[in-house]
Amino acid sequence: MKGFYVVHAKNVRTTVLIVTLALFTAGLVYMQSFSIFPAFSTDQGPKAFYRGDKGIVLSFNIGWGDEKAEPIVDYLEENKVKPVTFFLSGAWAERHPDLVRKIEKAGHEIGLLGYNYEDYTELSDKEIIQDIQRAQSVFEKLKVETEPFLRAPTGQFDERLIRIAEKMGLSVIHWSVDSKDWTNPGTEEIIDRVKKAENGDIVLLHASDSAKQTEAALPQILEYIQTQDFELTTVSELISGGTSSTEDIQ
């Protein structure tokens, strides 16, 4: 039976994270015979997923830019790569409607990256809701279907965002392997970071213009996944059918 491990926390503070990591590690030892789906969670259930138990997700953030996204989309299509998950900002999608439709037509999954690329931890509840709704309206106007997934635009989130997303019918999706490709450390370093991925990991990549080396790294990343016999999957496939095991942190 598939499952996921949920950490209950009242807020995301440094001390709580330290305790959480310690308990999570202990929990892994205790529950090593089970399939585990880690997730951040509040005390009432809403979750932020960052890992699964089978397969690997390549997730691409696109927040801005005009040059780097299309070559990556084309490469995936030309090489008949199985569907991946894109997180698109509404502002970018609004400026690139044909490419958004191309992503959808290729069978890739589309999640929300908000509208403006802003740090949600610095916005009020109202501002967060308005930003998400503005992004949703863009895809509705484009008649492009999105999954009920939200990724915090800058990667920074707290319990407040998890609750807001849950009320809006969305799941917050984080990642467990960060390629840091947007820092342009060199293709080999990007590849090496992705090679740390194991079954169940969600890998963060970018197709925004700031990530200038992702396209060059992609062939070896895909080759690595194939040689390791990992199944390339999407976020929705990764998290479907899970049940929860919870642990309270006071």
PDB file of C-alpha atoms in Angstrom, residues 102-249:
ATOM      1  CA  LYS A 102       2.262  23.379 -26.818  1.00  0.00           C
ATOM      2  CA  ILE A 103       3.211  22.132 -23.352  1.00  0.00           C
ATOM      3  CA  GLU A 104      -0.346  20.971 -22.754  1.00  0.00           C
ATOM      4  CA  LYS A 105      -0.652  19.344 -26.200  1.00  0.00           C
ATOM      5  CA  ALA A 106       2.562  17.382 -25.578  1.00  0.00           C
ATOM      6  CA  GLY A 107       0.834  15.819 -22.566  1.00  0.00           C
ATOM      7  CA  HIS A 108       2.903  17.493 -19.890  1.00  0.00           C
ATOM      8  CA  GLU A 109       1.341  18.414 -16.584  1.00  0.00           C
ATOM      9  CA  ILE A 110       0.915  22.085 -15.671  1.00  0.00           C
ATOM     10  CA  GLY A 111       0.852  23.427 -12.123  1.00  0.00           C
ATOM     11  CA  LEU A 112       0.656  26.994 -10.836  1.00  0.00           C
ATOM     12  CA  LEU A 113       3.638  29.176  -9.925  1.00  0.00           C
ATOM     13  CA  GLY A 114       1.456  32.104  -8.931  1.00  0.00           C
ATOM     14  CA  TYR A 115       1.090  35.115 -11.188  1.00  0.00           C
ATOM     15  CA  ASN A 116       3.915  37.446 -10.214  1.00  0.00           C
ATOM     16  CA  TYR A 117       7.156  35.882  -9.075  1.00  0.00           C
ATOM     17  CA  GLU A 118       6.907  37.022  -5.449  1.00  0.00           C
ATOM     18  CA  ASP A 119       7.872  35.636  -2.065  1.00  0.00           C
ATOM     19  CA  TYR A 120       4.559  34.544  -0.557  1.00  0.00           C
ATOM     20  CA  THR A 121       5.949  34.675   2.981  1.00  0.00           C
ATOM     21  CA  GLU A 122       6.183  38.450   2.591  1.00  0.00           C
ATOM     22  CA  LEU A 123       2.582  38.908   1.336  1.00  0.00           C
ATOM     23  CA  SER A 124      -0.701  39.117   3.236  1.00  0.00           C
ATOM     24  CA  ASP A 125      -3.290  36.353   2.933  1.00  0.00           C
ATOM     25  CA  LYS A 126      -5.352  38.573   0.640  1.00  0.00           C
ATOM     26  CA  GLU A 127      -2.394  39.313  -1.609  1.00  0.00           C
ATOM     27  CA  ILE A 128      -1.519  35.619  -1.877  1.00  0.00           C
ATOM     28  CA  ILE A 129      -5.095  34.672  -2.760  1.00  0.00           C
ATOM     29  CA  GLN A 130      -5.310  37.438  -5.357  1.00  0.00           C
ATOM     30  CA  ASP A 131      -2.023  36.368  -6.947  1.00  0.00           C
ATOM     31  CA  ILE A 132      -3.137  32.738  -7.201  1.00  0.00           C
ATOM     32  CA  GLN A 133      -6.569  33.671  -8.535  1.00  0.00           C
ATOM     33  CA  ARG A 134      -5.007  35.953 -11.123  1.00  0.00           C
ATOM     34  CA  ALA A 135      -2.858  33.053 -12.327  1.00  0.00           C
ATOM     35  CA  GLN A 136      -5.871  30.739 -12.453  1.00  0.00           C
ATOM     36  CA  SER A 137      -7.811  33.258 -14.552  1.00  0.00           C
ATOM     37  CA  VAL A 138      -4.984  33.357 -17.109  1.00  0.00           C
ATOM     38  CA  PHE A 139      -5.181  29.615 -17.733  1.00  0.00           C
ATOM     39  CA  GLU A 140      -8.965  29.729 -17.791  1.00  0.00           C
ATOM     40  CA  LYS A 141      -8.837  32.382 -20.521  1.00  0.00           C
ATOM     41  CA  LEU A 142      -6.312  30.300 -22.445  1.00  0.00           C
ATOM     42  CA  LYS A 143      -8.584  27.266 -22.013  1.00  0.00           C
ATOM     43  CA  VAL A 144      -5.582  25.332 -20.716  1.00  0.00           C
ATOM     44  CA  GLU A 145      -6.169  22.735 -18.025  1.00  0.00           C
ATOM     45  CA  THR A 146      -3.986  22.891 -14.929  1.00  0.00           C
ATOM     46  CA  GLU A 147      -3.537  20.398 -12.126  1.00  0.00           C
ATOM     47  CA  PRO A 148      -4.575  21.452  -8.588  1.00  0.00           C
ATOM     48  CA  PHE A 149      -0.930  22.034  -7.694  1.00  0.00           C
ATOM     49  CA  LEU A 150       0.763  25.173  -6.408  1.00  0.00           C
ATOM     50  CA  ARG A 151       4.485  25.743  -6.045  1.00  0.00           C
ATOM     51  CA  ALA A 152       5.600  28.725  -3.989  1.00  0.00           C
ATOM     52  CA  PRO A 153       7.206  31.029  -6.600  1.00  0.00           C
ATOM     53  CA  THR A 154      10.482  31.529  -4.703  1.00  0.00           C
ATOM     54  CA  GLY A 155      10.310  28.199  -2.908  1.00  0.00           C
ATOM     55  CA  GLN A 156       9.619  29.932   0.420  1.00  0.00           C
ATOM     56  CA  PHE A 157       6.424  28.827   2.169  1.00  0.00           C
ATOM     57  CA  ASP A 158       4.936  28.392   5.605  1.00  0.00           C
ATOM     58  CA  GLU A 159       1.890  26.900   7.292  1.00  0.00           C
ATOM     59  CA  ARG A 160      -0.153  29.898   6.204  1.00  0.00           C
ATOM     60  CA  LEU A 161       0.355  29.157   2.499  1.00  0.00           C
ATOM     61  CA  ILE A 162      -0.427  25.478   3.019  1.00  0.00           C
ATOM     62  CA  ARG A 163      -3.764  26.423   4.612  1.00  0.00           C
ATOM     63  CA  ILE A 164      -4.607  29.013   1.941  1.00  0.00           C
ATOM     64  CA  ALA A 165      -3.847  26.521  -0.819  1.00  0.00           C
ATOM     65  CA  GLU A 166      -5.967  23.842   0.846  1.00  0.00           C
ATOM     66  CA  LYS A 167      -8.935  26.206   1.074  1.00  0.00           C
ATOM     67  CA  MET A 168      -8.521  26.945  -2.637  1.00  0.00           C
ATOM     68  CA  GLY A 169      -8.461  23.238  -3.479  1.00  0.00           C
ATOM     69  CA  LEU A 170      -4.718  23.188  -4.191  1.00  0.00           C
ATOM     70  CA  SER A 171      -1.806  21.103  -2.942  1.00  0.00           C
ATOM     71  CA  VAL A 172       1.547  22.772  -2.349  1.00  0.00           C
ATOM     72  CA  ILE A 173       4.317  20.930  -4.204  1.00  0.00           C
ATOM     73  CA  HIS A 174       7.919  21.415  -3.143  1.00  0.00           C
ATOM     74  CA  TRP A 175      10.957  19.342  -4.192  1.00  0.00           C
ATOM     75  CA  SER A 176      13.485  16.964  -2.659  1.00  0.00           C
ATOM     76  CA  VAL A 177      16.380  17.435  -5.116  1.00  0.00           C
ATOM     77  CA  ASP A 178      17.465  20.932  -6.151  1.00  0.00           C
ATOM     78  CA  SER A 179      19.587  21.117  -9.307  1.00  0.00           C
ATOM     79  CA  LYS A 180      20.355  24.798  -8.611  1.00  0.00           C
ATOM     80  CA  ASP A 181      20.557  25.187 -12.370  1.00  0.00           C
ATOM     81  CA  TRP A 182      19.490  28.829 -12.127  1.00  0.00           C
ATOM     82  CA  THR A 183      22.885  29.617 -10.569  1.00  0.00           C
ATOM     83  CA  ASN A 184      24.561  28.350 -13.769  1.00  0.00           C
ATOM     84  CA  PRO A 185      27.226  26.301 -11.944  1.00  0.00           C
ATOM     85  CA  GLY A 186      28.145  24.350 -15.092  1.00  0.00           C
ATOM     86  CA  THR A 187      26.351  21.465 -16.781  1.00  0.00           C
ATOM     87  CA  GLU A 188      28.420  18.816 -14.979  1.00  0.00           C
ATOM     88  CA  GLU A 189      27.499  20.181 -11.568  1.00  0.00           C
ATOM     89  CA  ILE A 190      23.807  20.320 -12.509  1.00  0.00           C
ATOM     90  CA  ILE A 191      23.992  16.721 -13.696  1.00  0.00           C
ATOM     91  CA  ASP A 192      25.835  15.594 -10.553  1.00  0.00           C
ATOM     92  CA  ARG A 193      23.196  17.174  -8.326  1.00  0.00           C
ATOM     93  CA  VAL A 194      20.382  15.447 -10.203  1.00  0.00           C
ATOM     94  CA  LYS A 195      22.275  12.157  -9.972  1.00  0.00           C
ATOM     95  CA  LYS A 196      21.670  12.287  -6.228  1.00  0.00           C
ATOM     96  CA  ALA A 197      18.000  11.588  -6.981  1.00  0.00           C
ATOM     97  CA  GLU A 198      16.502   8.297  -5.920  1.00  0.00           C
ATOM     98  CA  ASN A 199      13.125   6.671  -6.372  1.00  0.00           C
ATOM     99  CA  GLY A 200      10.402   9.007  -5.150  1.00  0.00           C
ATOM    100  CA  ASP A 201      12.310  12.260  -5.610  1.00  0.00           C
ATOM    101  CA  ILE A 202      10.916  15.439  -7.149  1.00  0.00           C
ATOM    102  CA  VAL A 203      13.721  17.237  -8.992  1.00  0.00           C
ATOM    103  CA  LEU A 204      13.673  21.015  -9.356  1.00  0.00           C
ATOM    104  CA  LEU A 205      14.805  22.380 -12.724  1.00  0.00           C
ATOM    105  CA  HIS A 206      14.166  25.693 -14.471  1.00  0.00           C
ATOM    106  CA  ALA A 207      13.275  26.697 -18.007  1.00  0.00           C
ATOM    107  CA  SER A 208      13.393  30.428 -17.308  1.00  0.00           C
ATOM    108  CA  ASP A 209      16.022  32.527 -19.056  1.00  0.00           C
ATOM    109  CA  SER A 210      18.165  32.727 -15.920  1.00  0.00           C
ATOM    110  CA  ALA A 211      18.900  28.976 -16.253  1.00  0.00           C
ATOM    111  CA  LYS A 212      21.293  29.063 -19.185  1.00  0.00           C
ATOM    112  CA  GLN A 213      22.734  25.550 -18.853  1.00  0.00           C
ATOM    113  CA  THR A 214      19.672  23.387 -18.222  1.00  0.00           C
ATOM    114  CA  GLU A 215      19.074  22.518 -21.855  1.00  0.00           C
ATOM    115  CA  ALA A 216      22.673  21.296 -22.259  1.00  0.00           C
ATOM    116  CA  ALA A 217      22.420  19.187 -19.094  1.00  0.00           C
ATOM    117  CA  LEU A 218      19.081  17.614 -19.968  1.00  0.00           C
ATOM    118  CA  PRO A 219      20.312  14.794 -22.277  1.00  0.00           C
ATOM    119  CA  GLN A 220      22.637  13.374 -19.611  1.00  0.00           C
ATOM    120  CA  ILE A 221      19.996  13.800 -16.913  1.00  0.00           C
ATOM    121  CA  LEU A 222      17.543  11.746 -18.947  1.00  0.00           C
ATOM    122  CA  GLU A 223      20.236   9.171 -19.753  1.00  0.00           C
ATOM    123  CA  TYR A 224      20.987   8.806 -16.047  1.00  0.00           C
ATOM    124  CA  ILE A 225      17.323   8.216 -15.221  1.00  0.00           C
ATOM    125  CA  GLN A 226      17.138   5.575 -17.935  1.00  0.00           C
ATOM    126  CA  THR A 227      20.325   3.756 -16.898  1.00  0.00           C
ATOM    127  CA  GLN A 228      19.146   3.608 -13.291  1.00  0.00           C
ATOM    128  CA  ASP A 229      15.839   2.078 -14.378  1.00  0.00           C
ATOM    129  CA  PHE A 230      13.940   4.872 -12.671  1.00  0.00           C
ATOM    130  CA  GLU A 231      10.450   5.499 -13.961  1.00  0.00           C
ATOM    131  CA  LEU A 232       9.951   9.058 -15.147  1.00  0.00           C
ATOM    132  CA  THR A 233       6.608  10.203 -13.822  1.00  0.00           C
ATOM    133  CA  THR A 234       4.519  13.290 -13.046  1.00  0.00           C
ATOM    134  CA  VAL A 235       3.552  14.842  -9.732  1.00  0.00           C
ATOM    135  CA  SER A 236      -0.051  13.642 -10.006  1.00  0.00           C
ATOM    136  CA  GLU A 237       1.076  10.069 -10.674  1.00  0.00           C
ATOM    137  CA  LEU A 238       3.561  10.229  -7.820  1.00  0.00           C
ATOM    138  CA  ILE A 239       1.090  11.312  -5.157  1.00  0.00           C
ATOM    139  CA  SER A 240      -2.007   9.423  -6.281  1.00  0.00           C
ATOM    140  CA  GLY A 241      -3.426   6.770  -4.015  1.00  0.00           C
ATOM    141  CA  GLY A 242      -1.520   7.723  -0.872  1.00  0.00           C
ATOM    142  CA  THR A 243      -2.607   7.284   2.727  1.00  0.00           C
ATOM    143  CA  SER A 244      -1.073   9.144   5.677  1.00  0.00           C
ATOM    144  CA  SER A 245       0.878   8.264   8.782  1.00  0.00           C
ATOM    145  CA  THR A 246       1.211  11.244  11.116  1.00  0.00           C
ATOM    146  CA  GLU A 247       3.366  12.372  13.995  1.00  0.00           C
ATOM    147  CA  ASP A 248       2.636  15.413  16.171  1.00  0.00           C
ATOM    148  CA  ILE A 249       5.291  17.962  17.115  1.00  0.00           C
TER     149      ILE A 249
END
